mmCIF file of C-alpha atoms in Angstrom:
data_model
loop_
_atom_site.group_PDB
_atom_site.id
_atom_site.type_symbol
_atom_site.label_atom_id
_atom_site.label_comp_id
_atom_site.label_asym_id
_atom_site.label_seq_id
_atom_site.Cartn_x
_atom_site.Cartn_y
_atom_site.Cartn_z
ATOM 1 C CA MET A 1 -117.461 -172.070 -23.775
ATOM 2 C CA PRO A 2 -118.626 -175.194 -23.926
ATOM 3 C CA THR A 3 -120.635 -176.589 -27.656
ATOM 4 C CA THR A 4 -123.657 -178.559 -27.313
ATOM 5 C CA VAL A 5 -123.775 -181.172 -30.096
ATOM 6 C CA ILE A 6 -126.404 -183.196 -31.517
ATOM 7 C CA PHE A 7 -125.436 -186.093 -33.515
ATOM 8 C CA GLU A 8 -128.284 -188.417 -34.711
ATOM 9 C CA ASP A 9 -129.903 -189.287 -30.828
ATOM 10 C CA ALA A 10 -127.588 -188.004 -28.979
ATOM 11 C CA VAL A 11 -127.171 -184.819 -26.612
ATOM 12 C CA ALA A 12 -123.708 -183.444 -24.960
ATOM 13 C CA SER A 13 -121.992 -179.771 -24.165
ATOM 14 C CA VAL A 14 -118.406 -180.477 -24.439
ATOM 15 C CA ALA A 15 -115.466 -179.028 -25.093
ATOM 16 C CA ALA A 16 -114.194 -178.891 -27.978
ATOM 17 C CA GLU A 17 -112.223 -177.309 -31.140
ATOM 18 C CA ALA A 18 -114.140 -175.752 -33.541
ATOM 19 C CA GLN A 19 -111.869 -174.504 -36.901
ATOM 20 C CA ASP A 20 -113.601 -173.088 -39.570
ATOM 21 C CA GLU A 21 -116.585 -176.278 -40.837
ATOM 22 C CA ASP A 22 -114.299 -179.147 -38.541
ATOM 23 C CA LEU A 23 -114.851 -179.133 -34.749
ATOM 24 C CA TRP A 24 -112.066 -181.198 -33.008
ATOM 25 C CA LEU A 25 -112.982 -183.963 -29.445
ATOM 26 C CA ALA A 26 -110.591 -185.787 -27.539
ATOM 27 C CA PRO A 27 -111.476 -188.531 -27.380
ATOM 28 C CA SER A 28 -113.155 -188.716 -23.978
ATOM 29 C CA GLU A 29 -115.233 -185.078 -24.699
ATOM 30 C CA LEU A 30 -115.574 -187.464 -28.042
ATOM 31 C CA ALA A 31 -116.406 -190.193 -25.726
ATOM 32 C CA ARG A 32 -119.990 -188.521 -24.424
ATOM 33 C CA LEU A 33 -121.912 -188.954 -27.548
ATOM 34 C CA GLY A 34 -120.459 -193.193 -27.528
ATOM 35 C CA TRP A 35 -118.185 -192.826 -29.638
ATOM 36 C CA ALA A 36 -115.036 -194.368 -29.903
ATOM 37 C CA LEU A 37 -111.995 -194.509 -32.015
ATOM 38 C CA GLU A 38 -111.406 -198.309 -31.770
ATOM 39 C CA PRO A 39 -108.088 -200.768 -34.357
ATOM 40 C CA GLU A 40 -111.956 -201.118 -36.737
ATOM 41 C CA GLY A 41 -111.727 -197.227 -36.901
ATOM 42 C CA LEU A 42 -114.741 -195.073 -35.535
ATOM 43 C CA CYS A 43 -117.338 -197.979 -33.512
ATOM 44 C CA ARG A 44 -120.451 -196.403 -31.231
ATOM 45 C CA GLY A 45 -121.573 -199.630 -30.260
ATOM 46 C CA PRO A 46 -121.544 -201.650 -32.371
ATOM 47 C CA LEU A 47 -121.700 -199.782 -36.098
ATOM 48 C CA CYS A 48 -117.473 -198.963 -36.325
ATOM 49 C CA VAL A 49 -116.493 -196.635 -39.774
ATOM 50 C CA PRO A 50 -113.412 -197.482 -41.200
ATOM 51 C CA ILE A 51 -111.263 -194.332 -41.813
ATOM 52 C CA PRO A 52 -109.785 -194.780 -45.132
ATOM 53 C CA PRO A 53 -105.788 -193.985 -44.813
ATOM 54 C CA ALA A 54 -106.191 -191.194 -47.358
ATOM 55 C CA ARG A 55 -108.125 -189.273 -44.318
ATOM 56 C CA ARG A 56 -106.541 -190.292 -41.654
ATOM 57 C CA ALA A 57 -105.653 -186.435 -41.099
ATOM 58 C CA GLU A 58 -109.086 -185.308 -42.064
ATOM 59 C CA LEU A 59 -111.103 -187.103 -38.945
ATOM 60 C CA VAL A 60 -107.957 -188.067 -36.478
ATOM 61 C CA ARG A 61 -105.445 -185.974 -35.017
ATOM 62 C CA ALA A 62 -101.664 -187.632 -33.739
ATOM 63 C CA ASP A 63 -103.102 -185.764 -30.141
ATOM 64 C CA GLY A 64 -105.896 -188.628 -30.689
ATOM 65 C CA ALA A 65 -108.668 -186.351 -31.526
ATOM 66 C CA VAL A 66 -110.690 -187.314 -33.563
ATOM 67 C CA ASN A 67 -112.933 -184.517 -36.067
ATOM 68 C CA LEU A 68 -116.157 -184.878 -35.241
ATOM 69 C CA ALA A 69 -117.574 -183.155 -37.902
ATOM 70 C CA ALA A 70 -115.694 -184.566 -40.266
ATOM 71 C CA LEU A 71 -116.307 -188.228 -39.379
ATOM 72 C CA ALA A 72 -120.604 -187.264 -39.956
ATOM 73 C CA ARG A 73 -120.003 -185.542 -42.973
ATOM 74 C CA HIS A 74 -118.214 -189.082 -44.054
ATOM 75 C CA ARG A 75 -121.310 -191.022 -43.378
ATOM 76 C CA GLY A 76 -123.241 -189.025 -45.852
ATOM 77 C CA GLN A 77 -124.422 -186.350 -42.487
ATOM 78 C CA VAL A 78 -125.749 -183.439 -42.651
ATOM 79 C CA VAL A 79 -123.839 -180.697 -40.047
ATOM 80 C CA VAL A 80 -124.838 -177.993 -39.386
ATOM 81 C CA HIS A 81 -123.396 -175.115 -36.785
ATOM 82 C CA ASP A 82 -124.126 -171.708 -35.558
ATOM 83 C CA ALA A 83 -120.488 -170.796 -34.112
ATOM 84 C CA GLU A 84 -122.004 -167.600 -32.193
ATOM 85 C CA ARG A 85 -124.073 -170.176 -29.561
ATOM 86 C CA GLY A 86 -121.460 -172.841 -29.925
ATOM 87 C CA VAL A 87 -124.475 -175.402 -31.607
ATOM 88 C CA TRP A 88 -123.086 -178.244 -33.370
ATOM 89 C CA VAL A 89 -126.305 -180.689 -34.767
ATOM 90 C CA CYS A 90 -124.967 -183.793 -37.436
ATOM 91 C CA GLY A 91 -128.173 -185.198 -38.533
ATOM 92 C CA ARG A 92 -129.115 -188.916 -39.211
ATOM 93 C CA ALA A 93 -127.016 -190.692 -41.673
ATOM 94 C CA GLY A 94 -127.116 -191.062 -45.814
ATOM 95 C CA GLU A 95 -127.893 -194.772 -45.707
ATOM 96 C CA VAL A 96 -131.202 -194.046 -43.414
ATOM 97 C CA ARG A 97 -132.361 -191.107 -45.284
ATOM 98 C CA GLU A 98 -131.776 -192.847 -48.067
ATOM 99 C CA THR A 99 -134.870 -196.400 -47.155
ATOM 100 C CA THR A 100 -136.709 -194.236 -45.146
ATOM 101 C CA ARG A 101 -136.754 -192.051 -48.572
ATOM 102 C CA ARG A 102 -137.504 -195.662 -50.802
ATOM 103 C CA SER A 103 -140.190 -197.337 -48.168
ATOM 104 C CA LEU A 104 -142.328 -193.788 -50.396
ATOM 105 C CA VAL A 105 -144.226 -194.567 -46.592
ATOM 106 C CA ALA A 106 -145.055 -191.633 -44.176
ATOM 107 C CA PRO A 107 -145.970 -191.854 -40.605
ATOM 108 C CA ASP A 108 -148.602 -192.645 -39.421
ATOM 109 C CA PHE A 109 -151.201 -189.599 -37.683
ATOM 110 C CA THR A 110 -154.570 -189.042 -36.693
ATOM 111 C CA LEU A 111 -156.777 -185.970 -37.189
ATOM 112 C CA PRO A 112 -160.644 -184.920 -36.393
ATOM 113 C CA ASP A 113 -161.985 -182.871 -40.333
ATOM 114 C CA LEU A 114 -164.331 -180.582 -40.034
ATOM 115 C CA ASP A 115 -167.024 -182.220 -37.943
ATOM 116 C CA GLY A 116 -164.706 -183.996 -34.912
ATOM 117 C CA ARG A 117 -164.649 -187.359 -37.065
ATOM 118 C CA LEU A 118 -161.810 -189.027 -36.821
ATOM 119 C CA HIS A 119 -159.073 -190.397 -39.579
ATOM 120 C CA SER A 120 -155.591 -191.539 -39.913
ATOM 121 C CA LEU A 121 -153.656 -191.750 -43.151
ATOM 122 C CA SER A 122 -153.519 -195.415 -43.106
ATOM 123 C CA GLN A 123 -157.429 -196.011 -44.004
ATOM 124 C CA LEU A 124 -156.233 -194.824 -47.137
ATOM 125 C CA ARG A 125 -153.851 -197.135 -47.570
ATOM 126 C CA GLY A 126 -153.311 -198.178 -51.066
ATOM 127 C CA ARG A 127 -154.281 -194.927 -52.821
ATOM 128 C CA LYS A 128 -153.272 -191.032 -53.837
ATOM 129 C CA VAL A 129 -153.560 -188.688 -51.267
ATOM 130 C CA LEU A 130 -152.376 -185.408 -51.417
ATOM 131 C CA LEU A 131 -150.504 -183.844 -48.127
ATOM 132 C CA ASN A 132 -150.645 -180.090 -47.263
ATOM 133 C CA SER A 133 -148.819 -178.795 -44.215
ATOM 134 C CA TRP A 134 -148.126 -174.991 -43.413
ATOM 135 C CA ALA A 135 -146.365 -173.566 -41.061
ATOM 136 C CA SER A 136 -146.805 -169.997 -39.837
ATOM 137 C CA TRP A 137 -143.194 -169.202 -39.786
#
């Protein structure tokens, strides 16, 4: 059964070997998510993640397969999976989440009040605002 992997903004159905909390991908499958094993480390576009010598066996096997889940955890990403359905999700890198959190700026949106007048969150910039959200699920 193919494995569906969502890695940040990339989604691919790949042939992978799942072992507990590890997900091993051959180089050709890793490329479908935009990653490649280079001399500099594991690279995706201009980003290269150096492989610490002490962690090489955890990240890369002798046959060139890469443990994508270990790479994500090494980058501070949250990794979740559903073994029954063969789905793995690797969230945004820790530095991206931290930058967003530090800015303390919520994304702008516009909603109507009870009289139908539109209000945008950005109109309240500089004022204290309580955002309350609710969902039935």
